Amino acid sequence: MSSHQRPDPYAVRRVYDPPAPADGTRVLVDRLWPRGISKERAAVDEWLKDIAPSKELRTWYHENRDGRYDAFAERYDTELAEPVRAELVQHVRKLARHGRVTLVTSVKEIERSHVPVLVRHLRGD
């Protein structure tokens, strides 16, 4: 990383963890509102439910998670290129040009969810 590059503008946190000042703009990236948490406690600036995987893809992945993560990630990456999601990706990138963006989620196993795929996509990896 050269000295001219900004630090990574994206962070990931669970919605159940207390918000922190370093979070910057907090964006909920789940299709469904998290159970048992108020809007105040979630402290999200935006809820981009349409950036999340489609209901069909989520259902397919949850029916049998064994060995499906790579295929899920590939399919979700394809969905992120669709017009509505692509527009939301650009919106989040625009937010990141102004400071830290924390992607907030309710999933327990973040590393096996849609969030890492979204972060890679946002970074252009």
JSON list of N, CA and C in Angstrom, two decimals, residues 9-85:
[
{"chain": "A", "resi": 9, "resn": "PRO", "atom": "N", "xyz": [-11.95, 1.96, 3.44]},
{"chain": "A", "resi": 9, "resn": "PRO", "atom": "CA", "xyz": [-13.09, 2.70, 3.96]},
{"chain": "A", "resi": 9, "resn": "PRO", "atom": "C", "xyz": [-14.23, 1.81, 4.47]},
{"chain": "A", "resi": 10, "resn": "TYR", "atom": "N", "xyz": [-14.10, 0.48, 4.29]},
{"chain": "A", "resi": 10, "resn": "TYR", "atom": "CA", "xyz": [-15.20, -0.42, 4.66]},
{"chain": "A", "resi": 10, "resn": "TYR", "atom": "C", "xyz": [-14.89, -1.21, 5.93]},
{"chain": "A", "resi": 11, "resn": "ALA", "atom": "N", "xyz": [-15.86, -1.26, 6.81]},
{"chain": "A", "resi": 11, "resn": "ALA", "atom": "CA", "xyz": [-15.78, -2.09, 8.01]},
{"chain": "A", "resi": 11, "resn": "ALA", "atom": "C", "xyz": [-17.06, -2.90, 8.08]},
{"chain": "A", "resi": 12, "resn": "VAL", "atom": "N", "xyz": [-17.04, -3.95, 8.87]},
{"chain": "A", "resi": 12, "resn": "VAL", "atom": "CA", "xyz": [-18.22, -4.81, 9.04]},
{"chain": "A", "resi": 12, "resn": "VAL", "atom": "C", "xyz": [-18.46, -4.99, 10.53]},
{"chain": "A", "resi": 13, "resn": "ARG", "atom": "N", "xyz": [-19.73, -4.85, 10.93]},
{"chain": "A", "resi": 13, "resn": "ARG", "atom": "CA", "xyz": [-20.09, -5.06, 12.34]},
{"chain": "A", "resi": 13, "resn": "ARG", "atom": "C", "xyz": [-21.44, -5.74, 12.41]},
{"chain": "A", "resi": 14, "resn": "ARG", "atom": "N", "xyz": [-21.65, -6.45, 13.51]},
{"chain": "A", "resi": 14, "resn": "ARG", "atom": "CA", "xyz": [-22.98, -7.02, 13.75]},
{"chain": "A", "resi": 14, "resn": "ARG", "atom": "C", "xyz": [-23.87, -5.93, 14.33]},
{"chain": "A", "resi": 15, "resn": "VAL", "atom": "N", "xyz": [-25.11, -5.94, 13.95]},
{"chain": "A", "resi": 15, "resn": "VAL", "atom": "CA", "xyz": [-26.06, -4.92, 14.40]},
{"chain": "A", "resi": 15, "resn": "VAL", "atom": "C", "xyz": [-26.29, -5.01, 15.90]},
{"chain": "A", "resi": 16, "resn": "TYR", "atom": "N", "xyz": [-26.02, -6.17, 16.49]},
{"chain": "A", "resi": 16, "resn": "TYR", "atom": "CA", "xyz": [-26.25, -6.37, 17.92]},
{"chain": "A", "resi": 16, "resn": "TYR", "atom": "C", "xyz": [-25.11, -5.79, 18.77]},
{"chain": "A", "resi": 17, "resn": "ASP", "atom": "N", "xyz": [-23.98, -5.46, 18.12]},
{"chain": "A", "resi": 17, "resn": "ASP", "atom": "CA", "xyz": [-22.88, -4.81, 18.85]},
{"chain": "A", "resi": 17, "resn": "ASP", "atom": "C", "xyz": [-23.16, -3.32, 18.95]},
{"chain": "A", "resi": 18, "resn": "PRO", "atom": "N", "xyz": [-22.77, -2.69, 20.05]},
{"chain": "A", "resi": 18, "resn": "PRO", "atom": "CA", "xyz": [-23.04, -1.26, 20.17]},
{"chain": "A", "resi": 18, "resn": "PRO", "atom": "C", "xyz": [-22.30, -0.46, 19.10]},
{"chain": "A", "resi": 19, "resn": "PRO", "atom": "N", "xyz": [-22.94, 0.57, 18.56]},
{"chain": "A", "resi": 19, "resn": "PRO", "atom": "CA", "xyz": [-22.27, 1.39, 17.56]},
{"chain": "A", "resi": 19, "resn": "PRO", "atom": "C", "xyz": [-21.06, 2.11, 18.17]},
{"chain": "A", "resi": 20, "resn": "ALA", "atom": "N", "xyz": [-20.09, 2.41, 17.34]},
{"chain": "A", "resi": 20, "resn": "ALA", "atom": "CA", "xyz": [-18.89, 3.12, 17.79]},
{"chain": "A", "resi": 20, "resn": "ALA", "atom": "C", "xyz": [-18.69, 4.37, 16.94]},
{"chain": "A", "resi": 21, "resn": "PRO", "atom": "N", "xyz": [-18.11, 5.40, 17.52]},
{"chain": "A", "resi": 21, "resn": "PRO", "atom": "CA", "xyz": [-17.87, 6.63, 16.76]},
{"chain": "A", "resi": 21, "resn": "PRO", "atom": "C", "xyz": [-17.07, 6.40, 15.48]},
{"chain": "A", "resi": 22, "resn": "ALA", "atom": "N", "xyz": [-16.16, 5.43, 15.50]},
{"chain": "A", "resi": 22, "resn": "ALA", "atom": "CA", "xyz": [-15.33, 5.15, 14.32]},
{"chain": "A", "resi": 22, "resn": "ALA", "atom": "C", "xyz": [-16.10, 4.49, 13.19]},
{"chain": "A", "resi": 23, "resn": "ASP", "atom": "N", "xyz": [-17.37, 4.10, 13.42]},
{"chain": "A", "resi": 23, "resn": "ASP", "atom": "CA", "xyz": [-18.16, 3.42, 12.39]},
{"chain": "A", "resi": 23, "resn": "ASP", "atom": "C", "xyz": [-18.41, 4.30, 11.16]},
{"chain": "A", "resi": 24, "resn": "GLY", "atom": "N", "xyz": [-18.47, 5.58, 11.35]},
{"chain": "A", "resi": 24, "resn": "GLY", "atom": "CA", "xyz": [-18.81, 6.46, 10.23]},
{"chain": "A", "resi": 24, "resn": "GLY", "atom": "C", "xyz": [-20.27, 6.24, 9.85]},
{"chain": "A", "resi": 25, "resn": "THR", "atom": "N", "xyz": [-20.53, 6.09, 8.56]},
{"chain": "A", "resi": 25, "resn": "THR", "atom": "CA", "xyz": [-21.89, 5.85, 8.08]},
{"chain": "A", "resi": 25, "resn": "THR", "atom": "C", "xyz": [-22.21, 4.37, 8.25]},
{"chain": "A", "resi": 26, "resn": "ARG", "atom": "N", "xyz": [-23.28, 4.08, 8.98]},
{"chain": "A", "resi": 26, "resn": "ARG", "atom": "CA", "xyz": [-23.68, 2.69, 9.24]},
{"chain": "A", "resi": 26, "resn": "ARG", "atom": "C", "xyz": [-24.79, 2.32, 8.26]},
{"chain": "A", "resi": 27, "resn": "VAL", "atom": "N", "xyz": [-24.52, 1.26, 7.46]},
{"chain": "A", "resi": 27, "resn": "VAL", "atom": "CA", "xyz": [-25.46, 0.83, 6.43]},
{"chain": "A", "resi": 27, "resn": "VAL", "atom": "C", "xyz": [-25.86, -0.62, 6.69]},
{"chain": "A", "resi": 28, "resn": "LEU", "atom": "N", "xyz": [-27.14, -0.84, 6.98]},
{"chain": "A", "resi": 28, "resn": "LEU", "atom": "CA", "xyz": [-27.66, -2.19, 7.16]},
{"chain": "A", "resi": 28, "resn": "LEU", "atom": "C", "xyz": [-27.79, -2.83, 5.79]},
{"chain": "A", "resi": 29, "resn": "VAL", "atom": "N", "xyz": [-27.17, -4.01, 5.61]},
{"chain": "A", "resi": 29, "resn": "VAL", "atom": "CA", "xyz": [-27.14, -4.65, 4.30]},
{"chain": "A", "resi": 29, "resn": "VAL", "atom": "C", "xyz": [-27.88, -5.99, 4.29]},
{"chain": "A", "resi": 30, "resn": "ASP", "atom": "N", "xyz": [-28.85, -6.15, 5.19]},
{"chain": "A", "resi": 30, "resn": "ASP", "atom": "CA", "xyz": [-29.69, -7.36, 5.24]},
{"chain": "A", "resi": 30, "resn": "ASP", "atom": "C", "xyz": [-31.04, -7.06, 4.62]},
{"chain": "A", "resi": 31, "resn": "ARG", "atom": "N", "xyz": [-31.64, -8.08, 4.02]},
{"chain": "A", "resi": 31, "resn": "ARG", "atom": "CA", "xyz": [-32.96, -7.92, 3.42]},
{"chain": "A", "resi": 31, "resn": "ARG", "atom": "C", "xyz": [-34.05, -7.75, 4.49]},
{"chain": "A", "resi": 32, "resn": "LEU", "atom": "N", "xyz": [-33.88, -8.46, 5.61]},
{"chain": "A", "resi": 32, "resn": "LEU", "atom": "CA", "xyz": [-34.89, -8.41, 6.67]},
{"chain": "A", "resi": 32, "resn": "LEU", "atom": "C", "xyz": [-34.37, -7.60, 7.85]},
{"chain": "A", "resi": 33, "resn": "TRP", "atom": "N", "xyz": [-35.27, -6.88, 8.50]},
{"chain": "A", "resi": 33, "resn": "TRP", "atom": "CA", "xyz": [-34.86, -6.13, 9.69]},
{"chain": "A", "resi": 33, "resn": "TRP", "atom": "C", "xyz": [-34.46, -7.13, 10.78]},
{"chain": "A", "resi": 34, "resn": "PRO", "atom": "N", "xyz": [-33.38, -6.88, 11.49]},
{"chain": "A", "resi": 34, "resn": "PRO", "atom": "CA", "xyz": [-32.92, -7.82, 12.52]},
{"chain": "A", "resi": 34, "resn": "PRO", "atom": "C", "xyz": [-33.93, -7.99, 13.65]},
{"chain": "A", "resi": 35, "resn": "ARG", "atom": "N", "xyz": [-34.09, -9.23, 14.08]},
{"chain": "A", "resi": 35, "resn": "ARG", "atom": "CA", "xyz": [-35.05, -9.53, 15.15]},
{"chain": "A", "resi": 35, "resn": "ARG", "atom": "C", "xyz": [-34.63, -8.91, 16.47]},
{"chain": "A", "resi": 36, "resn": "GLY", "atom": "N", "xyz": [-35.61, -8.40, 17.18]},
{"chain": "A", "resi": 36, "resn": "GLY", "atom": "CA", "xyz": [-35.40, -7.97, 18.55]},
{"chain": "A", "resi": 36, "resn": "GLY", "atom": "C", "xyz": [-34.54, -6.74, 18.73]},
{"chain": "A", "resi": 37, "resn": "ILE", "atom": "N", "xyz": [-34.41, -5.92, 17.71]},
{"chain": "A", "resi": 37, "resn": "ILE", "atom": "CA", "xyz": [-33.60, -4.72, 17.86]},
{"chain": "A", "resi": 37, "resn": "ILE", "atom": "C", "xyz": [-34.38, -3.51, 17.34]},
{"chain": "A", "resi": 38, "resn": "SER", "atom": "N", "xyz": [-34.38, -2.47, 18.12]},
{"chain": "A", "resi": 38, "resn": "SER", "atom": "CA", "xyz": [-35.12, -1.26, 17.73]},
{"chain": "A", "resi": 38, "resn": "SER", "atom": "C", "xyz": [-34.29, -0.47, 16.72]},
{"chain": "A", "resi": 39, "resn": "LYS", "atom": "N", "xyz": [-34.97, 0.41, 16.00]},
{"chain": "A", "resi": 39, "resn": "LYS", "atom": "CA", "xyz": [-34.28, 1.27, 15.04]},
{"chain": "A", "resi": 39, "resn": "LYS", "atom": "C", "xyz": [-33.25, 2.14, 15.78]},
{"chain": "A", "resi": 40, "resn": "GLU", "atom": "N", "xyz": [-33.60, 2.58, 16.98]},
{"chain": "A", "resi": 40, "resn": "GLU", "atom": "CA", "xyz": [-32.69, 3.43, 17.76]},
{"chain": "A", "resi": 40, "resn": "GLU", "atom": "C", "xyz": [-31.42, 2.65, 18.12]},
{"chain": "A", "resi": 41, "resn": "ARG", "atom": "N", "xyz": [-31.59, 1.43, 18.63]},
{"chain": "A", "resi": 41, "resn": "ARG", "atom": "CA", "xyz": [-30.44, 0.64, 19.05]},
{"chain": "A", "resi": 41, "resn": "ARG", "atom": "C", "xyz": [-29.58, 0.22, 17.86]},
{"chain": "A", "resi": 42, "resn": "ALA", "atom": "N", "xyz": [-30.21, -0.03, 16.73]},
{"chain": "A", "resi": 42, "resn": "ALA", "atom": "CA", "xyz": [-29.46, -0.42, 15.53]},
{"chain": "A", "resi": 42, "resn": "ALA", "atom": "C", "xyz": [-28.58, 0.74, 15.04]},
{"chain": "A", "resi": 43, "resn": "ALA", "atom": "N", "xyz": [-29.05, 1.94, 15.23]},
{"chain": "A", "resi": 43, "resn": "ALA", "atom": "CA", "xyz": [-28.30, 3.15, 14.88]},
{"chain": "A", "resi": 43, "resn": "ALA", "atom": "C", "xyz": [-27.74, 3.10, 13.45]},
{"chain": "A", "resi": 44, "resn": "VAL", "atom": "N", "xyz": [-28.59, 2.69, 12.51]},
{"chain": "A", "resi": 44, "resn": "VAL", "atom": "CA", "xyz": [-28.14, 2.67, 11.12]},
{"chain": "A", "resi": 44, "resn": "VAL", "atom": "C", "xyz": [-28.56, 3.97, 10.43]},
{"chain": "A", "resi": 45, "resn": "ASP", "atom": "N", "xyz": [-27.69, 4.43, 9.55]},
{"chain": "A", "resi": 45, "resn": "ASP", "atom": "CA", "xyz": [-27.98, 5.65, 8.79]},
{"chain": "A", "resi": 45, "resn": "ASP", "atom": "C", "xyz": [-28.83, 5.32, 7.57]},
{"chain": "A", "resi": 46, "resn": "GLU", "atom": "N", "xyz": [-28.60, 4.13, 7.02]},
{"chain": "A", "resi": 46, "resn": "GLU", "atom": "CA", "xyz": [-29.36, 3.70, 5.85]},
{"chain": "A", "resi": 46, "resn": "GLU", "atom": "C", "xyz": [-29.60, 2.20, 5.93]},
{"chain": "A", "resi": 47, "resn": "TRP", "atom": "N", "xyz": [-30.71, 1.77, 5.36]},
{"chain": "A", "resi": 47, "resn": "TRP", "atom": "CA", "xyz": [-31.02, 0.35, 5.26]},
{"chain": "A", "resi": 47, "resn": "TRP", "atom": "C", "xyz": [-31.18, 0.04, 3.78]},
{"chain": "A", "resi": 48, "resn": "LEU", "atom": "N", "xyz": [-30.21, -0.64, 3.21]},
{"chain": "A", "resi": 48, "resn": "LEU", "atom": "CA", "xyz": [-30.24, -0.96, 1.78]},
{"chain": "A", "resi": 48, "resn": "LEU", "atom": "C", "xyz": [-30.61, -2.42, 1.60]},
{"chain": "A", "resi": 49, "resn": "LYS", "atom": "N", "xyz": [-31.88, -2.73, 1.86]},
{"chain": "A", "resi": 49, "resn": "LYS", "atom": "CA", "xyz": [-32.29, -4.13, 1.80]},
{"chain": "A", "resi": 49, "resn": "LYS", "atom": "C", "xyz": [-32.15, -4.72, 0.41]},
{"chain": "A", "resi": 50, "resn": "ASP", "atom": "N", "xyz": [-32.23, -3.89, -0.64]},
{"chain": "A", "resi": 50, "resn": "ASP", "atom": "CA", "xyz": [-32.14, -4.42, -2.00]},
{"chain": "A", "resi": 50, "resn": "ASP", "atom": "C", "xyz": [-30.72, -4.72, -2.45]},
{"chain": "A", "resi": 51, "resn": "ILE", "atom": "N", "xyz": [-29.72, -4.41, -1.60]},
{"chain": "A", "resi": 51, "resn": "ILE", "atom": "CA", "xyz": [-28.34, -4.77, -1.94]},
{"chain": "A", "resi": 51, "resn": "ILE", "atom": "C", "xyz": [-28.06, -6.21, -1.49]},
{"chain": "A", "resi": 52, "resn": "ALA", "atom": "N", "xyz": [-28.92, -6.73, -0.63]},
{"chain": "A", "resi": 52, "resn": "ALA", "atom": "CA", "xyz": [-28.77, -8.09, -0.11]},
{"chain": "A", "resi": 52, "resn": "ALA", "atom": "C", "xyz": [-29.11, -9.11, -1.20]},
{"chain": "A", "resi": 53, "resn": "PRO", "atom": "N", "xyz": [-28.71, -10.36, -1.00]},
{"chain": "A", "resi": 53, "resn": "PRO", "atom": "CA", "xyz": [-29.07, -11.40, -1.98]},
{"chain": "A", "resi": 53, "resn": "PRO", "atom": "C", "xyz": [-30.59, -11.52, -2.14]},
{"chain": "A", "resi": 54, "resn": "SER", "atom": "N", "xyz": [-31.01, -11.94, -3.31]},
{"chain": "A", "resi": 54, "resn": "SER", "atom": "CA", "xyz": [-32.43, -12.14, -3.57]},
{"chain": "A", "resi": 54, "resn": "SER", "atom": "C", "xyz": [-32.99, -13.21, -2.62]},
{"chain": "A", "resi": 55, "resn": "LYS", "atom": "N", "xyz": [-34.29, -13.17, -2.44]},
{"chain": "A", "resi": 55, "resn": "LYS", "atom": "CA", "xyz": [-34.96, -14.17, -1.59]},
{"chain": "A", "resi": 55, "resn": "LYS", "atom": "C", "xyz": [-34.67, -15.58, -2.13]},
{"chain": "A", "resi": 56, "resn": "GLU", "atom": "N", "xyz": [-34.71, -15.73, -3.45]},
{"chain": "A", "resi": 56, "resn": "GLU", "atom": "CA", "xyz": [-34.47, -17.03, -4.08]},
{"chain": "A", "resi": 56, "resn": "GLU", "atom": "C", "xyz": [-33.06, -17.54, -3.78]},
{"chain": "A", "resi": 57, "resn": "LEU", "atom": "N", "xyz": [-32.08, -16.66, -3.90]},
{"chain": "A", "resi": 57, "resn": "LEU", "atom": "CA", "xyz": [-30.69, -17.07, -3.64]},
{"chain": "A", "resi": 57, "resn": "LEU", "atom": "C", "xyz": [-30.50, -17.39, -2.16]},
{"chain": "A", "resi": 58, "resn": "ARG", "atom": "N", "xyz": [-31.07, -16.58, -1.30]},
{"chain": "A", "resi": 58, "resn": "ARG", "atom": "CA", "xyz": [-30.94, -16.82, 0.14]},
{"chain": "A", "resi": 58, "resn": "ARG", "atom": "C", "xyz": [-31.56, -18.16, 0.51]},
{"chain": "A", "resi": 59, "resn": "THR", "atom": "N", "xyz": [-32.75, -18.44, -0.02]},
{"chain": "A", "resi": 59, "resn": "THR", "atom": "CA", "xyz": [-33.44, -19.70, 0.26]},
{"chain": "A", "resi": 59, "resn": "THR", "atom": "C", "xyz": [-32.60, -20.88, -0.24]},
{"chain": "A", "resi": 60, "resn": "TRP", "atom": "N", "xyz": [-32.11, -20.77, -1.47]},
{"chain": "A", "resi": 60, "resn": "TRP", "atom": "CA", "xyz": [-31.28, -21.84, -2.05]},
{"chain": "A", "resi": 60, "resn": "TRP", "atom": "C", "xyz": [-30.07, -22.11, -1.16]},
{"chain": "A", "resi": 61, "resn": "TYR", "atom": "N", "xyz": [-29.40, -21.05, -0.71]},
{"chain": "A", "resi": 61, "resn": "TYR", "atom": "CA", "xyz": [-28.20, -21.21, 0.11]},
{"chain": "A", "resi": 61, "resn": "TYR", "atom": "C", "xyz": [-28.51, -21.81, 1.47]},
{"chain": "A", "resi": 62, "resn": "HIS", "atom": "N", "xyz": [-29.60, -21.38, 2.08]},
{"chain": "A", "resi": 62, "resn": "HIS", "atom": "CA", "xyz": [-29.92, -21.86, 3.43]},
{"chain": "A", "resi": 62, "resn": "HIS", "atom": "C", "xyz": [-30.47, -23.28, 3.46]},
{"chain": "A", "resi": 63, "resn": "GLU", "atom": "N", "xyz": [-30.99, -23.78, 2.33]},
{"chain": "A", "resi": 63, "resn": "GLU", "atom": "CA", "xyz": [-31.52, -25.15, 2.29]},
{"chain": "A", "resi": 63, "resn": "GLU", "atom": "C", "xyz": [-30.44, -26.18, 2.51]},
{"chain": "A", "resi": 64, "resn": "ASN", "atom": "N", "xyz": [-29.25, -25.89, 2.02]},
{"chain": "A", "resi": 64, "resn": "ASN", "atom": "CA", "xyz": [-28.14, -26.83, 2.20]},
{"chain": "A", "resi": 64, "resn": "ASN", "atom": "C", "xyz": [-26.84, -26.07, 2.06]},
{"chain": "A", "resi": 65, "resn": "ARG", "atom": "N", "xyz": [-26.32, -25.59, 3.17]},
{"chain": "A", "resi": 65, "resn": "ARG", "atom": "CA", "xyz": [-25.13, -24.74, 3.15]},
{"chain": "A", "resi": 65, "resn": "ARG", "atom": "C", "xyz": [-23.84, -25.50, 2.85]},
{"chain": "A", "resi": 66, "resn": "ASP", "atom": "N", "xyz": [-23.84, -26.81, 3.10]},
{"chain": "A", "resi": 66, "resn": "ASP", "atom": "CA", "xyz": [-22.60, -27.58, 2.93]},
{"chain": "A", "resi": 66, "resn": "ASP", "atom": "C", "xyz": [-22.07, -27.50, 1.50]},
{"chain": "A", "resi": 67, "resn": "GLY", "atom": "N", "xyz": [-20.86, -26.99, 1.40]},
{"chain": "A", "resi": 67, "resn": "GLY", "atom": "CA", "xyz": [-20.21, -26.96, 0.10]},
{"chain": "A", "resi": 67, "resn": "GLY", "atom": "C", "xyz": [-20.78, -25.98, -0.90]},
{"chain": "A", "resi": 68, "resn": "ARG", "atom": "N", "xyz": [-21.71, -25.15, -0.47]},
{"chain": "A", "resi": 68, "resn": "ARG", "atom": "CA", "xyz": [-22.34, -24.25, -1.43]},
{"chain": "A", "resi": 68, "resn": "ARG", "atom": "C", "xyz": [-21.82, -22.81, -1.37]},
{"chain": "A", "resi": 69, "resn": "TYR", "atom": "N", "xyz": [-20.93, -22.49, -0.45]},
{"chain": "A", "resi": 69, "resn": "TYR", "atom": "CA", "xyz": [-20.57, -21.08, -0.28]},
{"chain": "A", "resi": 69, "resn": "TYR", "atom": "C", "xyz": [-19.97, -20.49, -1.55]},
{"chain": "A", "resi": 70, "resn": "ASP", "atom": "N", "xyz": [-19.06, -21.20, -2.19]},
{"chain": "A", "resi": 70, "resn": "ASP", "atom": "CA", "xyz": [-18.43, -20.65, -3.40]},
{"chain": "A", "resi": 70, "resn": "ASP", "atom": "C", "xyz": [-19.46, -20.40, -4.49]},
{"chain": "A", "resi": 71, "resn": "ALA", "atom": "N", "xyz": [-20.39, -21.33, -4.66]},
{"chain": "A", "resi": 71, "resn": "ALA", "atom": "CA", "xyz": [-21.45, -21.15, -5.67]},
{"chain": "A", "resi": 71, "resn": "ALA", "atom": "C", "xyz": [-22.36, -19.99, -5.26]},
{"chain": "A", "resi": 72, "resn": "PHE", "atom": "N", "xyz": [-22.65, -19.90, -3.97]},
{"chain": "A", "resi": 72, "resn": "PHE", "atom": "CA", "xyz": [-23.48, -18.79, -3.47]},
{"chain": "A", "resi": 72, "resn": "PHE", "atom": "C", "xyz": [-22.78, -17.46, -3.76]},
{"chain": "A", "resi": 73, "resn": "ALA", "atom": "N", "xyz": [-21.50, -17.38, -3.43]},
{"chain": "A", "resi": 73, "resn": "ALA", "atom": "CA", "xyz": [-20.73, -16.15, -3.63]},
{"chain": "A", "resi": 73, "resn": "ALA", "atom": "C", "xyz": [-20.72, -15.75, -5.10]},
{"chain": "A", "resi": 74, "resn": "GLU", "atom": "N", "xyz": [-20.55, -16.73, -5.97]},
{"chain": "A", "resi": 74, "resn": "GLU", "atom": "CA", "xyz": [-20.55, -16.47, -7.41]},
{"chain": "A", "resi": 74, "resn": "GLU", "atom": "C", "xyz": [-21.90, -15.92, -7.87]},
{"chain": "A", "resi": 75, "resn": "ARG", "atom": "N", "xyz": [-22.97, -16.56, -7.42]},
{"chain": "A", "resi": 75, "resn": "ARG", "atom": "CA", "xyz": [-24.33, -16.13, -7.80]},
{"chain": "A", "resi": 75, "resn": "ARG", "atom": "C", "xyz": [-24.63, -14.73, -7.26]},
{"chain": "A", "resi": 76, "resn": "TYR", "atom": "N", "xyz": [-24.21, -14.47, -6.02]},
{"chain": "A", "resi": 76, "resn": "TYR", "atom": "CA", "xyz": [-24.47, -13.16, -5.43]},
{"chain": "A", "resi": 76, "resn": "TYR", "atom": "C", "xyz": [-23.66, -12.08, -6.16]},
{"chain": "A", "resi": 77, "resn": "ASP", "atom": "N", "xyz": [-22.44, -12.40, -6.52]},
{"chain": "A", "resi": 77, "resn": "ASP", "atom": "CA", "xyz": [-21.63, -11.47, -7.29]},
{"chain": "A", "resi": 77, "resn": "ASP", "atom": "C", "xyz": [-22.33, -11.10, -8.60]},
{"chain": "A", "resi": 78, "resn": "THR", "atom": "N", "xyz": [-22.94, -12.09, -9.23]},
{"chain": "A", "resi": 78, "resn": "THR", "atom": "CA", "xyz": [-23.71, -11.85, -10.46]},
{"chain": "A", "resi": 78, "resn": "THR", "atom": "C", "xyz": [-24.90, -10.94, -10.17]},
{"chain": "A", "resi": 79, "resn": "GLU", "atom": "N", "xyz": [-25.59, -11.20, -9.05]},
{"chain": "A", "resi": 79, "resn": "GLU", "atom": "CA", "xyz": [-26.73, -10.35, -8.67]},
{"chain": "A", "resi": 79, "resn": "GLU", "atom": "C", "xyz": [-26.29, -8.91, -8.43]},
{"chain": "A", "resi": 80, "resn": "LEU", "atom": "N", "xyz": [-25.10, -8.73, -7.87]},
{"chain": "A", "resi": 80, "resn": "LEU", "atom": "CA", "xyz": [-24.61, -7.38, -7.58]},
{"chain": "A", "resi": 80, "resn": "LEU", "atom": "C", "xyz": [-24.38, -6.56, -8.85]},
{"chain": "A", "resi": 81, "resn": "ALA", "atom": "N", "xyz": [-24.25, -7.24, -9.98]},
{"chain": "A", "resi": 81, "resn": "ALA", "atom": "CA", "xyz": [-24.06, -6.54, -11.25]},
{"chain": "A", "resi": 81, "resn": "ALA", "atom": "C", "xyz": [-25.39, -6.14, -11.89]},
{"chain": "A", "resi": 82, "resn": "GLU", "atom": "N", "xyz": [-26.51, -6.65, -11.36]},
{"chain": "A", "resi": 82, "resn": "GLU", "atom": "CA", "xyz": [-27.83, -6.29, -11.90]},
{"chain": "A", "resi": 82, "resn": "GLU", "atom": "C", "xyz": [-28.11, -4.82, -11.59]},
{"chain": "A", "resi": 83, "resn": "PRO", "atom": "N", "xyz": [-28.90, -4.14, -12.46]},
{"chain": "A", "resi": 83, "resn": "PRO", "atom": "CA", "xyz": [-29.06, -2.69, -12.36]},
{"chain": "A", "resi": 83, "resn": "PRO", "atom": "C", "xyz": [-29.39, -2.12, -10.97]},
{"chain": "A", "resi": 84, "resn": "VAL", "atom": "N", "xyz": [-30.38, -2.64, -10.28]},
{"chain": "A", "resi": 84, "resn": "VAL", "atom": "CA", "xyz": [-30.77, -2.07, -8.99]},
{"chain": "A", "resi": 84, "resn": "VAL", "atom": "C", "xyz": [-29.64, -2.21, -7.98]},
{"chain": "A", "resi": 85, "resn": "ARG", "atom": "N", "xyz": [-29.06, -3.41, -7.88]},
{"chain": "A", "resi": 85, "resn": "ARG", "atom": "CA", "xyz": [-27.96, -3.62, -6.92]},
{"chain": "A", "resi": 85, "resn": "ARG", "atom": "C", "xyz": [-26.72, -2.84, -7.34]}
]
